[in-house]
Short mmCIF file of N, CA and C in Angstrom, two decimals:
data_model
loop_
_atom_site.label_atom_id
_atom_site.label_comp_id
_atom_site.label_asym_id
_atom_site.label_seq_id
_atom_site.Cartn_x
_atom_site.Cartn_y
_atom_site.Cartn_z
N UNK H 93 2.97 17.93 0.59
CA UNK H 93 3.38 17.73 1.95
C UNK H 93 3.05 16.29 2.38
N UNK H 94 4.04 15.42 3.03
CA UNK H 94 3.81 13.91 3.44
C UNK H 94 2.57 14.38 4.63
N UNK H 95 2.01 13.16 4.60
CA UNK H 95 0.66 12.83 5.56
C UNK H 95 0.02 11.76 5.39
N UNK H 96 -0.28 11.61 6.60
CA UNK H 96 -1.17 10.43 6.59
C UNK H 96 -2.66 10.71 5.44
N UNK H 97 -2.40 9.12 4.20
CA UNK H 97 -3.86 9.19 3.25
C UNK H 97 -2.91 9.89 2.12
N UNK H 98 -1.92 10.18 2.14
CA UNK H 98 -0.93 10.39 0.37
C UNK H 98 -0.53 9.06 0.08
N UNK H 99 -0.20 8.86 -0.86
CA UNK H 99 0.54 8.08 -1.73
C UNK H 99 1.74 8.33 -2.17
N UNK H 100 2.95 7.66 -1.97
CA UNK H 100 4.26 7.60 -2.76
C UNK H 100 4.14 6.77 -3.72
N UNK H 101 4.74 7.68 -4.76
CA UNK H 101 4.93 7.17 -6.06
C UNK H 101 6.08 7.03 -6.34
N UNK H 102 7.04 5.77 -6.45
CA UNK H 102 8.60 5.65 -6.71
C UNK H 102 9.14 5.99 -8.18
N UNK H 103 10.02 7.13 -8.76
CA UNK H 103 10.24 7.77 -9.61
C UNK H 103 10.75 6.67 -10.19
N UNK H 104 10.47 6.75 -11.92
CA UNK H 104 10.99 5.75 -12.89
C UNK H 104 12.62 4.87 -12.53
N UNK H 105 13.14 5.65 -12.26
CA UNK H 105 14.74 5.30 -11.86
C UNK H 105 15.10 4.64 -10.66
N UNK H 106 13.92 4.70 -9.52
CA UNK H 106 14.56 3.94 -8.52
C UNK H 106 14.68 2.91 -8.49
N UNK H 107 16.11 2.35 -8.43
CA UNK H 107 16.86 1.06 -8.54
C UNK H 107 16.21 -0.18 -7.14
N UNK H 108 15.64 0.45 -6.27
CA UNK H 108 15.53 -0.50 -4.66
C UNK H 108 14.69 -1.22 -5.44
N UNK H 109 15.09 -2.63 -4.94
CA UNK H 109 14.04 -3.64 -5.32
C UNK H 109 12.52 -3.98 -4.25
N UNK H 110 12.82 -2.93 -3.05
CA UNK H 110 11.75 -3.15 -1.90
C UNK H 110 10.62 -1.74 -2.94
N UNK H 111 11.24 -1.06 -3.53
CA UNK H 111 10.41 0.25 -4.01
C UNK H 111 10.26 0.05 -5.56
N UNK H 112 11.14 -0.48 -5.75
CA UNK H 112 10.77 0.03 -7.75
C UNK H 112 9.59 0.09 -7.68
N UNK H 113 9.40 0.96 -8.96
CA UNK H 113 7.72 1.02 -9.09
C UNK H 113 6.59 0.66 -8.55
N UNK H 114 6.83 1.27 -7.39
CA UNK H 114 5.78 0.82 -5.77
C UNK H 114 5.15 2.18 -6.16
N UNK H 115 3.59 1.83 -4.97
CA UNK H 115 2.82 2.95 -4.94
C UNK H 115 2.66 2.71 -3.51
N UNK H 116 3.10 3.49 -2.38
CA UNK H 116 3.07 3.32 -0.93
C UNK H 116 1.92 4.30 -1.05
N UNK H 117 0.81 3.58 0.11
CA UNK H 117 -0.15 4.47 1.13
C UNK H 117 0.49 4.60 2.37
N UNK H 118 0.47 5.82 2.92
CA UNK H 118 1.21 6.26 3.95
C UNK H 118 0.28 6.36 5.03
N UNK H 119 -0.04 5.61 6.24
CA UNK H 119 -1.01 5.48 7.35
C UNK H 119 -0.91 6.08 8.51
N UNK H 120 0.30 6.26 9.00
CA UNK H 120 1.19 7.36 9.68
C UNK H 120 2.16 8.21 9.19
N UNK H 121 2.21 9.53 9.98
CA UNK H 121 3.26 10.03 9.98
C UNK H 121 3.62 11.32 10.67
N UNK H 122 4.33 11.47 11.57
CA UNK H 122 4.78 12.06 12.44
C UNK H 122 6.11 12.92 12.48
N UNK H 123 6.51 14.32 12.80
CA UNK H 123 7.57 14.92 12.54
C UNK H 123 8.77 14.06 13.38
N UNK H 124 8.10 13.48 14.78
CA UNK H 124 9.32 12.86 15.87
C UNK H 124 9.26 11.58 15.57
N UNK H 125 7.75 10.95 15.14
CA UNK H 125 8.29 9.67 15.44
C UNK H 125 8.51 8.86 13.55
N UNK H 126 8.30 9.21 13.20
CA UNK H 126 8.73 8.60 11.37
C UNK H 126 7.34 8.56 10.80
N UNK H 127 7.42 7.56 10.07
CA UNK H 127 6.35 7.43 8.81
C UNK H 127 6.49 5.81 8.86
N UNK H 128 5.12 5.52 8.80
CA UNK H 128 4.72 3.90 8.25
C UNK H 128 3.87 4.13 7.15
N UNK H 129 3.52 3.16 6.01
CA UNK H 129 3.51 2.69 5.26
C UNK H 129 2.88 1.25 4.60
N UNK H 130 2.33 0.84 3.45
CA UNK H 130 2.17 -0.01 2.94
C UNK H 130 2.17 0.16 1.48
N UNK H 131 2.97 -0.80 0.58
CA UNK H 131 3.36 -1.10 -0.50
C UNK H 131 1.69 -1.51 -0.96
N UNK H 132 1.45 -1.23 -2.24
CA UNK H 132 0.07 -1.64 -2.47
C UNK H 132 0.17 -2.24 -3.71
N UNK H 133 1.38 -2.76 -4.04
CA UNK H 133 1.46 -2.87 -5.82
C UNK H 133 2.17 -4.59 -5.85
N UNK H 134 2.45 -4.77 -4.76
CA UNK H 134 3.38 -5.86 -4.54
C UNK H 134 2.93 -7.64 -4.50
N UNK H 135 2.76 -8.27 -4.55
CA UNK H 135 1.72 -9.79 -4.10
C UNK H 135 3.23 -10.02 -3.84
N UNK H 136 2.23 -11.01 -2.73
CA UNK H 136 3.28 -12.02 -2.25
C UNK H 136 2.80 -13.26 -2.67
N UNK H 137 3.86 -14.09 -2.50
CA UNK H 137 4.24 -15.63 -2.96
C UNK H 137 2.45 -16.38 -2.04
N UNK H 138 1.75 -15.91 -1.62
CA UNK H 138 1.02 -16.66 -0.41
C UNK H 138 -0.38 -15.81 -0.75
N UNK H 139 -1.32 -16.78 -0.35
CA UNK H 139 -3.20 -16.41 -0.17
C UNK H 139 -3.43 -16.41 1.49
N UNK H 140 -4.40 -15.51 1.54
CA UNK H 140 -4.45 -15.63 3.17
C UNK H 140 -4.67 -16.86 3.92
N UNK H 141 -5.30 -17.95 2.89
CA UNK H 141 -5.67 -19.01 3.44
C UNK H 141 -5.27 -20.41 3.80
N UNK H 142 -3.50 -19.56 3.83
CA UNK H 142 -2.57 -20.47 4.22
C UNK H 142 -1.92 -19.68 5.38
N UNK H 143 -2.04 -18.18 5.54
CA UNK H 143 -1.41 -18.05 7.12
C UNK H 143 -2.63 -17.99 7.97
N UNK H 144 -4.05 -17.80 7.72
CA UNK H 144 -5.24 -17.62 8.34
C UNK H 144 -5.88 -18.65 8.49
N UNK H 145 -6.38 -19.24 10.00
CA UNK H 145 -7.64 -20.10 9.82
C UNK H 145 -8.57 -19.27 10.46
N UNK H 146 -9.91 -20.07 10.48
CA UNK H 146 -11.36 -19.20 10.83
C UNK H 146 -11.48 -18.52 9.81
N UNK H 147 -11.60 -18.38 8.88
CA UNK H 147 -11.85 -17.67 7.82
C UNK H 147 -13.05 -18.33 6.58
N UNK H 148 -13.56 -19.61 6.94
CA UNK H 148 -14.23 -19.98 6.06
C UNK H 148 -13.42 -20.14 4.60
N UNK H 149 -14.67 -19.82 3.90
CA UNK H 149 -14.21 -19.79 2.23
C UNK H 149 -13.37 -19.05 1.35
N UNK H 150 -12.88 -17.52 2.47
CA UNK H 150 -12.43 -15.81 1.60
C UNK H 150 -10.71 -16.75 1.46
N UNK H 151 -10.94 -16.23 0.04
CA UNK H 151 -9.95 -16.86 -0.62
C UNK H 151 -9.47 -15.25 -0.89
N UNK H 152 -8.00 -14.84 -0.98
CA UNK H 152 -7.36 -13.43 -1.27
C UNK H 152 -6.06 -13.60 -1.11
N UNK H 153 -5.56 -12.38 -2.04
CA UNK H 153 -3.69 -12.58 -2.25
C UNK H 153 -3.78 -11.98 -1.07
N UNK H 154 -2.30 -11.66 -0.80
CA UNK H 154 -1.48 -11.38 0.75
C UNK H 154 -0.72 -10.50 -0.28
N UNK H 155 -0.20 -9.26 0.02
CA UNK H 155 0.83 -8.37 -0.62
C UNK H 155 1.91 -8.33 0.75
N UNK H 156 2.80 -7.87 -0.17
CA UNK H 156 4.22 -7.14 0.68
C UNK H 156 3.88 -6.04 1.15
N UNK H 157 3.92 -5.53 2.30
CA UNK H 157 3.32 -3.46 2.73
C UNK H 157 4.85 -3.10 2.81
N UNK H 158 5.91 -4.24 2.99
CA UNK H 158 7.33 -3.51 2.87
C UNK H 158 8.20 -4.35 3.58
N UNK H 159 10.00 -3.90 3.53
CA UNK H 159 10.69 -4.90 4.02
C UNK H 159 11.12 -4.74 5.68
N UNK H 160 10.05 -4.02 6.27
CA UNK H 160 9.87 -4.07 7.78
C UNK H 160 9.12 -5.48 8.29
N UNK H 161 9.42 -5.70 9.82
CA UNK H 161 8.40 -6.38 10.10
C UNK H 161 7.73 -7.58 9.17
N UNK H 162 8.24 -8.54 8.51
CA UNK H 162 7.50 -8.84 7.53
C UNK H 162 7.13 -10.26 7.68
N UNK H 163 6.78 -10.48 8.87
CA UNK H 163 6.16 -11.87 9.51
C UNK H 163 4.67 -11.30 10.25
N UNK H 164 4.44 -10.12 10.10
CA UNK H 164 3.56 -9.71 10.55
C UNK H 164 2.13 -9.30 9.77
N UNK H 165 1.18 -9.03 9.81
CA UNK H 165 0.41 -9.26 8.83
C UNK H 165 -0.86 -8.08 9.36
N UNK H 166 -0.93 -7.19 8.40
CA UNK H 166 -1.61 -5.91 8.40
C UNK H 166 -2.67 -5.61 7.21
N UNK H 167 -3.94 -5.10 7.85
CA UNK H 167 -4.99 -5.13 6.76
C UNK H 167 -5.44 -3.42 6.69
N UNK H 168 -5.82 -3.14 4.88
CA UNK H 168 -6.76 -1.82 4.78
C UNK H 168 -7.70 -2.35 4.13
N UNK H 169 -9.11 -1.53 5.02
CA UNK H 169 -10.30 -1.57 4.57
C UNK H 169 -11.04 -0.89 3.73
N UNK H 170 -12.43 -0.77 3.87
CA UNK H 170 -13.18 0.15 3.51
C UNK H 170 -14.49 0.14 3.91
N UNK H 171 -14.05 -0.58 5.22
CA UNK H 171 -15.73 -1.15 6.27
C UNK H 171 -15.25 -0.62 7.55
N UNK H 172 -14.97 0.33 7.83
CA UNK H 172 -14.57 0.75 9.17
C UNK H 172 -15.74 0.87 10.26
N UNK H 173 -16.96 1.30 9.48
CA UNK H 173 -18.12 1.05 10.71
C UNK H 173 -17.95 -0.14 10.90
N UNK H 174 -17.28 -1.38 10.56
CA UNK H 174 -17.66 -2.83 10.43
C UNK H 174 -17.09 -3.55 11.54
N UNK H 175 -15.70 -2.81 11.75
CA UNK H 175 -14.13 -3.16 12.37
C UNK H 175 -14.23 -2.25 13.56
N UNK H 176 -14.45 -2.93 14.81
CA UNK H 176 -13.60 -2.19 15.93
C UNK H 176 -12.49 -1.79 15.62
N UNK H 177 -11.94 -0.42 16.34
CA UNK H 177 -10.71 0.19 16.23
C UNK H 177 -10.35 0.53 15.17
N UNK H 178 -10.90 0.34 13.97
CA UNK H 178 -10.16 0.64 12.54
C UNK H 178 -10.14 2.04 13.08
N UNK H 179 -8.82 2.54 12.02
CA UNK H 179 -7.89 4.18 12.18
C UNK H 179 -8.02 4.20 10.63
N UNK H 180 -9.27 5.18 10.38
CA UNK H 180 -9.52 5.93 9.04
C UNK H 180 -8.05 6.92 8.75
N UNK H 181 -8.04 6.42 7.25
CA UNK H 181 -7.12 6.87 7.39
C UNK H 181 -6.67 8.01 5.98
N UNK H 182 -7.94 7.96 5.10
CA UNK H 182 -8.63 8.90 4.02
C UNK H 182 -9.99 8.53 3.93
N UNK H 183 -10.63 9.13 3.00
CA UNK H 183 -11.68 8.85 2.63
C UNK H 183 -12.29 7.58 2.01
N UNK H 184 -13.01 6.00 2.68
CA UNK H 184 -13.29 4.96 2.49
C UNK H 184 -11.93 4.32 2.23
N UNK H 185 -10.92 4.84 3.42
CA UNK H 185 -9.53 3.32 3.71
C UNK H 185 -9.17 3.86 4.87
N UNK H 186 -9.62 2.45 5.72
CA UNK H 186 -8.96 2.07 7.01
C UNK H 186 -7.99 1.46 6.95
N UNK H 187 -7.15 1.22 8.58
CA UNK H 187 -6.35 0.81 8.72
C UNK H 187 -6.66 -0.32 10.12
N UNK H 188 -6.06 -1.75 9.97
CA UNK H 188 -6.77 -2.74 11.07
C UNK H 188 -7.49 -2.64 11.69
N UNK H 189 -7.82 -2.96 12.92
CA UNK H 189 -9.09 -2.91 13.91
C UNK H 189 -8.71 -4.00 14.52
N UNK H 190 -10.09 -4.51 15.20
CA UNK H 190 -10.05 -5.84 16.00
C UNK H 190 -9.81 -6.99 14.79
N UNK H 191 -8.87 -7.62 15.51
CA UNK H 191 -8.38 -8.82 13.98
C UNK H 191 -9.55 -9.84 14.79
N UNK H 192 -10.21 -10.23 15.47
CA UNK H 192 -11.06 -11.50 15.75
C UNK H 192 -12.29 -11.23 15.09
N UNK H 193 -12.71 -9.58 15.40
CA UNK H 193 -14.01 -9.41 14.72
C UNK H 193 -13.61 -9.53 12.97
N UNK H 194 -12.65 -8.92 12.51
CA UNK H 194 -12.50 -9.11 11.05
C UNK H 194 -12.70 -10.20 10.67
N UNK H 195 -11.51 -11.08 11.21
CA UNK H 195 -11.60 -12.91 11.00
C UNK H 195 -13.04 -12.94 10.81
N UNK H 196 -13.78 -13.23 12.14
CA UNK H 196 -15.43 -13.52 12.06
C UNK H 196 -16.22 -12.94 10.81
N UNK H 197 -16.38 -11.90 10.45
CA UNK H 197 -16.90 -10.71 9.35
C UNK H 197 -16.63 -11.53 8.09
N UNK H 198 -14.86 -12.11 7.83
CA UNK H 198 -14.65 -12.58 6.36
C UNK H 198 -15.28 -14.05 6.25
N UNK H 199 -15.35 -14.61 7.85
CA UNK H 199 -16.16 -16.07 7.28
C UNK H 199 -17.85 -15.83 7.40
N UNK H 200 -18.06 -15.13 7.46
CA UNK H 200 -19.60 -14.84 7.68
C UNK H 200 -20.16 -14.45 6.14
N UNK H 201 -18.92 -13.86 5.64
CA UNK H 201 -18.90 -13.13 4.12
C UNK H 201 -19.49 -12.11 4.01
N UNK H 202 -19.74 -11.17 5.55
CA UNK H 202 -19.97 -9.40 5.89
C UNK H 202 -19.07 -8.96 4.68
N UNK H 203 -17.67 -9.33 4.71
CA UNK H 203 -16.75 -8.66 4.36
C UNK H 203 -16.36 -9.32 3.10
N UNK H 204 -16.28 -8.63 1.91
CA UNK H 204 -16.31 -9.41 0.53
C UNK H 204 -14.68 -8.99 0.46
N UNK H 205 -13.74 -9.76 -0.97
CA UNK H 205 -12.56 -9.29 -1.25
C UNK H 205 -12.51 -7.52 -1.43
N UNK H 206 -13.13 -7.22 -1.77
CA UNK H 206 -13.15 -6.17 -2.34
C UNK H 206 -13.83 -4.53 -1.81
N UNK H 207 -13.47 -5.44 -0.43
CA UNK H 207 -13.45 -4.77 0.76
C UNK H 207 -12.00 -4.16 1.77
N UNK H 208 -10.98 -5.30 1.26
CA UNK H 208 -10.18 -5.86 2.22
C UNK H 208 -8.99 -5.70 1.21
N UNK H 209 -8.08 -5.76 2.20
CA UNK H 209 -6.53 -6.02 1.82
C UNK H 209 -5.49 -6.50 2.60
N UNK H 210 -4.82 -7.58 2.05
CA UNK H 210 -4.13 -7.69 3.45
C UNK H 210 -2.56 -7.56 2.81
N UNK H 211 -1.53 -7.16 4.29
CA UNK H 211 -0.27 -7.11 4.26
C UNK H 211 0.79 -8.13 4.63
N UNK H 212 1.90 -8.16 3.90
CA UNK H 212 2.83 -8.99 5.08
C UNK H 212 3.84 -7.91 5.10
N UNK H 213 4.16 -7.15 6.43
CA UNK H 213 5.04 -6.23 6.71
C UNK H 213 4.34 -4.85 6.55
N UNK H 214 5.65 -3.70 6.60
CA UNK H 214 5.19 -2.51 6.38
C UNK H 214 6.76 -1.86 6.02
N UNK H 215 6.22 -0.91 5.68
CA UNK H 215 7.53 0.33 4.72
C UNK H 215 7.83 1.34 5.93
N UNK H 216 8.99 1.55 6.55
CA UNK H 216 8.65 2.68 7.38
C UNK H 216 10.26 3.35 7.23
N UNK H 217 10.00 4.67 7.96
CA UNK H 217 10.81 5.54 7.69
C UNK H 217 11.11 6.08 8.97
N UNK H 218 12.51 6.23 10.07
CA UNK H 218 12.55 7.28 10.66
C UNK H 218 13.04 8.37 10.89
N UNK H 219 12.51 8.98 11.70
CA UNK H 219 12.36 10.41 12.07
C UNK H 219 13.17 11.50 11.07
N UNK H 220 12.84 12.25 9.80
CA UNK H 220 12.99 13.07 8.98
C UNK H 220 13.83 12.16 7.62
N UNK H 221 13.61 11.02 7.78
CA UNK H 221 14.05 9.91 6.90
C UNK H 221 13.07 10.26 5.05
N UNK H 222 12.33 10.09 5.71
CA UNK H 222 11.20 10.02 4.44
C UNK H 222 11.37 11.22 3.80
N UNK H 223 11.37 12.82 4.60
CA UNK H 223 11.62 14.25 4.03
C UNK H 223 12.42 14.17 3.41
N UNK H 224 13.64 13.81 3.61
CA UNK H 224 15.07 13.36 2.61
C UNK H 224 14.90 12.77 1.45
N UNK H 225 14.66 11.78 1.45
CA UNK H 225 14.41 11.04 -0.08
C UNK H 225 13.04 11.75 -0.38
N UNK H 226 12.26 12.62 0.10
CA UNK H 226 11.53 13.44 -0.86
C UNK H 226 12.27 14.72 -1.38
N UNK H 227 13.61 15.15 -0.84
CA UNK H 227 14.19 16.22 -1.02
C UNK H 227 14.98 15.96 -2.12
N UNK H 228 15.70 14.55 -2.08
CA UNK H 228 16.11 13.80 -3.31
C UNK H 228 15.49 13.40 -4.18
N UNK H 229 14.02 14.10 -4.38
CA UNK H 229 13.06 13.41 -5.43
C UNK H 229 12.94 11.98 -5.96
N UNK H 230 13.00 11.24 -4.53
CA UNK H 230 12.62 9.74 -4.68
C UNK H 230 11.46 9.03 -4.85
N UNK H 231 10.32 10.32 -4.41
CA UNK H 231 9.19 9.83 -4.55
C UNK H 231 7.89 11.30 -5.15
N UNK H 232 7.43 10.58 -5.70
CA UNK H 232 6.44 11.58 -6.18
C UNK H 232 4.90 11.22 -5.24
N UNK H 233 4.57 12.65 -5.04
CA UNK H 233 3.15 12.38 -3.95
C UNK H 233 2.07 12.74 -4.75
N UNK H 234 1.26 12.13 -3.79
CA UNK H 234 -0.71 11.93 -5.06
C UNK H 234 -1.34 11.63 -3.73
N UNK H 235 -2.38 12.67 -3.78
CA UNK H 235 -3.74 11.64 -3.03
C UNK H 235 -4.18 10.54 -3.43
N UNK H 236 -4.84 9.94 -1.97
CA UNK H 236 -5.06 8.59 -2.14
C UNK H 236 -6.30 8.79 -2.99
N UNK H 237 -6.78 7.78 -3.47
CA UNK H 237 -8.55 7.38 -4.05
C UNK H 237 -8.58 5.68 -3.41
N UNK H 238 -9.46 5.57 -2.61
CA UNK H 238 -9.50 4.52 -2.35
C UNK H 238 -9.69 3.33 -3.94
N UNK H 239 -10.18 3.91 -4.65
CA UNK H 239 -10.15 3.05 -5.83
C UNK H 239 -8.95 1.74 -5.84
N UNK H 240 -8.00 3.09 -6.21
CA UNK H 240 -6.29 2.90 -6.00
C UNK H 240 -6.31 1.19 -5.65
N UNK H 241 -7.22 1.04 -3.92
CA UNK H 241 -6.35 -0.31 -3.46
C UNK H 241 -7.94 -0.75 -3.37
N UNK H 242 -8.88 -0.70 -3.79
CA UNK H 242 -10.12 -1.79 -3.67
C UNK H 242 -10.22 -2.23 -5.07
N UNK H 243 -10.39 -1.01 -5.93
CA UNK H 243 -10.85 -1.53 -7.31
C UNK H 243 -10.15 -1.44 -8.51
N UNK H 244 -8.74 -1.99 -8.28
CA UNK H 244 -7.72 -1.20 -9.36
C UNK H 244 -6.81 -2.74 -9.56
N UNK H 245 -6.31 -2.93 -10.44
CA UNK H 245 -5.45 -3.75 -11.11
C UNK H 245 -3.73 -3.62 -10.38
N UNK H 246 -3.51 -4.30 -9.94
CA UNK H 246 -2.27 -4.02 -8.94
C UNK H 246 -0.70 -4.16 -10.10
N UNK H 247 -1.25 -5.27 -11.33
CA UNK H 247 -0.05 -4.90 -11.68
C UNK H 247 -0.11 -3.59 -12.86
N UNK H 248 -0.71 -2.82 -13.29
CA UNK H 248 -1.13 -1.43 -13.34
C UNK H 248 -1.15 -0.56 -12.64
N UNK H 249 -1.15 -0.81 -11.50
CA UNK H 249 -1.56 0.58 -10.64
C UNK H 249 -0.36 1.56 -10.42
N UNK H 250 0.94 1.55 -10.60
CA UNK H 250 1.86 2.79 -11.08
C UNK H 250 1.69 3.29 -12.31
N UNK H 251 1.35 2.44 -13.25
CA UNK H 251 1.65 3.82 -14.26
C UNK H 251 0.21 4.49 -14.45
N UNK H 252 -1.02 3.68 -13.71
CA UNK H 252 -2.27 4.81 -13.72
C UNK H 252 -2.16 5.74 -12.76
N UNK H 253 -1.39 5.68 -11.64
CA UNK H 253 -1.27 6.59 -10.67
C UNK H 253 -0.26 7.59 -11.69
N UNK H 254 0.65 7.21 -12.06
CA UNK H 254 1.47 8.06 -12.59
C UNK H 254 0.59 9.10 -14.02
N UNK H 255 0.22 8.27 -14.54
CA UNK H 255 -0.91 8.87 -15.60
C UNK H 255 -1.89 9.94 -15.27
N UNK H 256 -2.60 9.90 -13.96
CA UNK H 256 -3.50 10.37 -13.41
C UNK H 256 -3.07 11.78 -12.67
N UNK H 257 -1.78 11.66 -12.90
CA UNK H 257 -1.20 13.14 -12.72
C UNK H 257 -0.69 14.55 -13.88
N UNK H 258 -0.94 13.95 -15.09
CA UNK H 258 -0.86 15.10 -15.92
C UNK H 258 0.18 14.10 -16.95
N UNK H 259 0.17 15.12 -18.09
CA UNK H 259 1.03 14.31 -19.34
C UNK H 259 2.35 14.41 -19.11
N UNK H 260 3.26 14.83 -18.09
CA UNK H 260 4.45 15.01 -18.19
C UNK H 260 5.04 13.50 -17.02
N UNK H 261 4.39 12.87 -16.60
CA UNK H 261 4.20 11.80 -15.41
C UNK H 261 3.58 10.97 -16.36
N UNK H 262 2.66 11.05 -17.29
CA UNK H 262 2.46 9.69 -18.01
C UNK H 262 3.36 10.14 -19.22
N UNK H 263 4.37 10.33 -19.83
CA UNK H 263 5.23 10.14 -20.30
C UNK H 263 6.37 9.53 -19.83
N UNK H 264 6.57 9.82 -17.79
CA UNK H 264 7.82 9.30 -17.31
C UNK H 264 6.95 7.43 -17.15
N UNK H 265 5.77 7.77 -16.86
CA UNK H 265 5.55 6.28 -16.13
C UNK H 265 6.15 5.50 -17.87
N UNK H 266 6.04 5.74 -18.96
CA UNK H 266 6.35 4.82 -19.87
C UNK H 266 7.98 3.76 -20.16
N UNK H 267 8.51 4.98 -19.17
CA UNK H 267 10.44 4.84 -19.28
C UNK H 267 10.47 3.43 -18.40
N UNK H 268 11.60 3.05 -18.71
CA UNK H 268 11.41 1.70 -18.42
C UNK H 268 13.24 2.13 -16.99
N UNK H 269 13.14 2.01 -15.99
CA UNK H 269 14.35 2.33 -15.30
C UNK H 269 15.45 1.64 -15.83
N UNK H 270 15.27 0.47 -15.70
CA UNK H 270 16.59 -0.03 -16.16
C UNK H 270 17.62 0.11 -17.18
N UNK H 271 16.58 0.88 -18.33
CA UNK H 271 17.56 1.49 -19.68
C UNK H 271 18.96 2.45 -19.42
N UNK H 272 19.01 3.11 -18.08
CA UNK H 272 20.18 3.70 -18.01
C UNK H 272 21.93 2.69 -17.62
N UNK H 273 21.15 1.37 -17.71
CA UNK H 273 22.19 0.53 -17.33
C UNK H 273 22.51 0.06 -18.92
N UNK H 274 21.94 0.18 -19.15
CA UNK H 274 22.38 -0.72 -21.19
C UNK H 274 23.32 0.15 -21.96
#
């Protein structure tokens, strides 16, 4: 069942270049109002320490969370006592808070990389959008492990998510999508 703190897993075959082999954490989601999202597998072209100042020394990639919104810039944690307002959102991963206290926290170096994540954009879906392409088996669901997005290898992290679900999912994570075009 979709909820806020699952994971989408994009099935070997999906052709979207915003999804191929994405692993979305899902932060909202609502029957009326849709589903938001962040891509966790993605880097972007950029380090924070070219759209961020006040930040001192924290040097960190910037990922894609999706092709919404994507001048906008969204963080998950795992310091939520740390962050005003952070919105827990599984077990050890938040979702933003006060962005001045964060700023302050990463130049103080409260807040190590490996704490933190940051976004440019978000993935979203509306209203019974997302149920559909799960009805079309577009995405395969997994609980989150915060591991997943603090302590995990990003360009790995589909086919261990996919692995981590039984041998019939680490046999698909091996297929390569594009072979049905050759």
């Amino acid at each position: 069942m979709i909820s806020k703190g699952k994971l989408l897993i994009s099935v070997p075959f999906m052709m979207d270049p915003n999804f191929k082999r994405s692993v979305i954490l899902i932060t909202d989601h609502d029957l009326e109002e849709g589903s938001v999202g962040f891509v966790l597998n993605q880097k972007s072209e950029y380090k924070l320490e070219e759209l961020l100042e006040d930040i001192g020394d924290f040097s960190a990639d910037v990922y894609i969370g999706g092709p919404v919104a994507n001048n906008v810039m969204h963080f998950l944690h795992n310091v939520g006592e740390l962050i005003e307002e952070s919105i827990p959102i599984a077990r050890g991963v938040y979702w933003g808070g006060n962005f001045v206290a964060m700023k302050f926290l990463l130049a103080q170096g409260v807040i190590k990389k490996e704490n933190i994540r940051f976004f440019l954009g978000y993935s979203g879906w509306s209203k019974g959008q997302l149920q559909e392409e799960m009805d079309e088996q577009s995405w395969i669901l997994e609980d989150v492990d915060a591991n997943y997005l603090f302590n995990h290898d990003v360009e790995s992290l589909w086919k261990s998510v996919m692995r981590s679900k039984g041998e019939t999912y680490s046999a698909l994570s091996e297929m390569d999508g594009d072979y049905i075009f050759n």
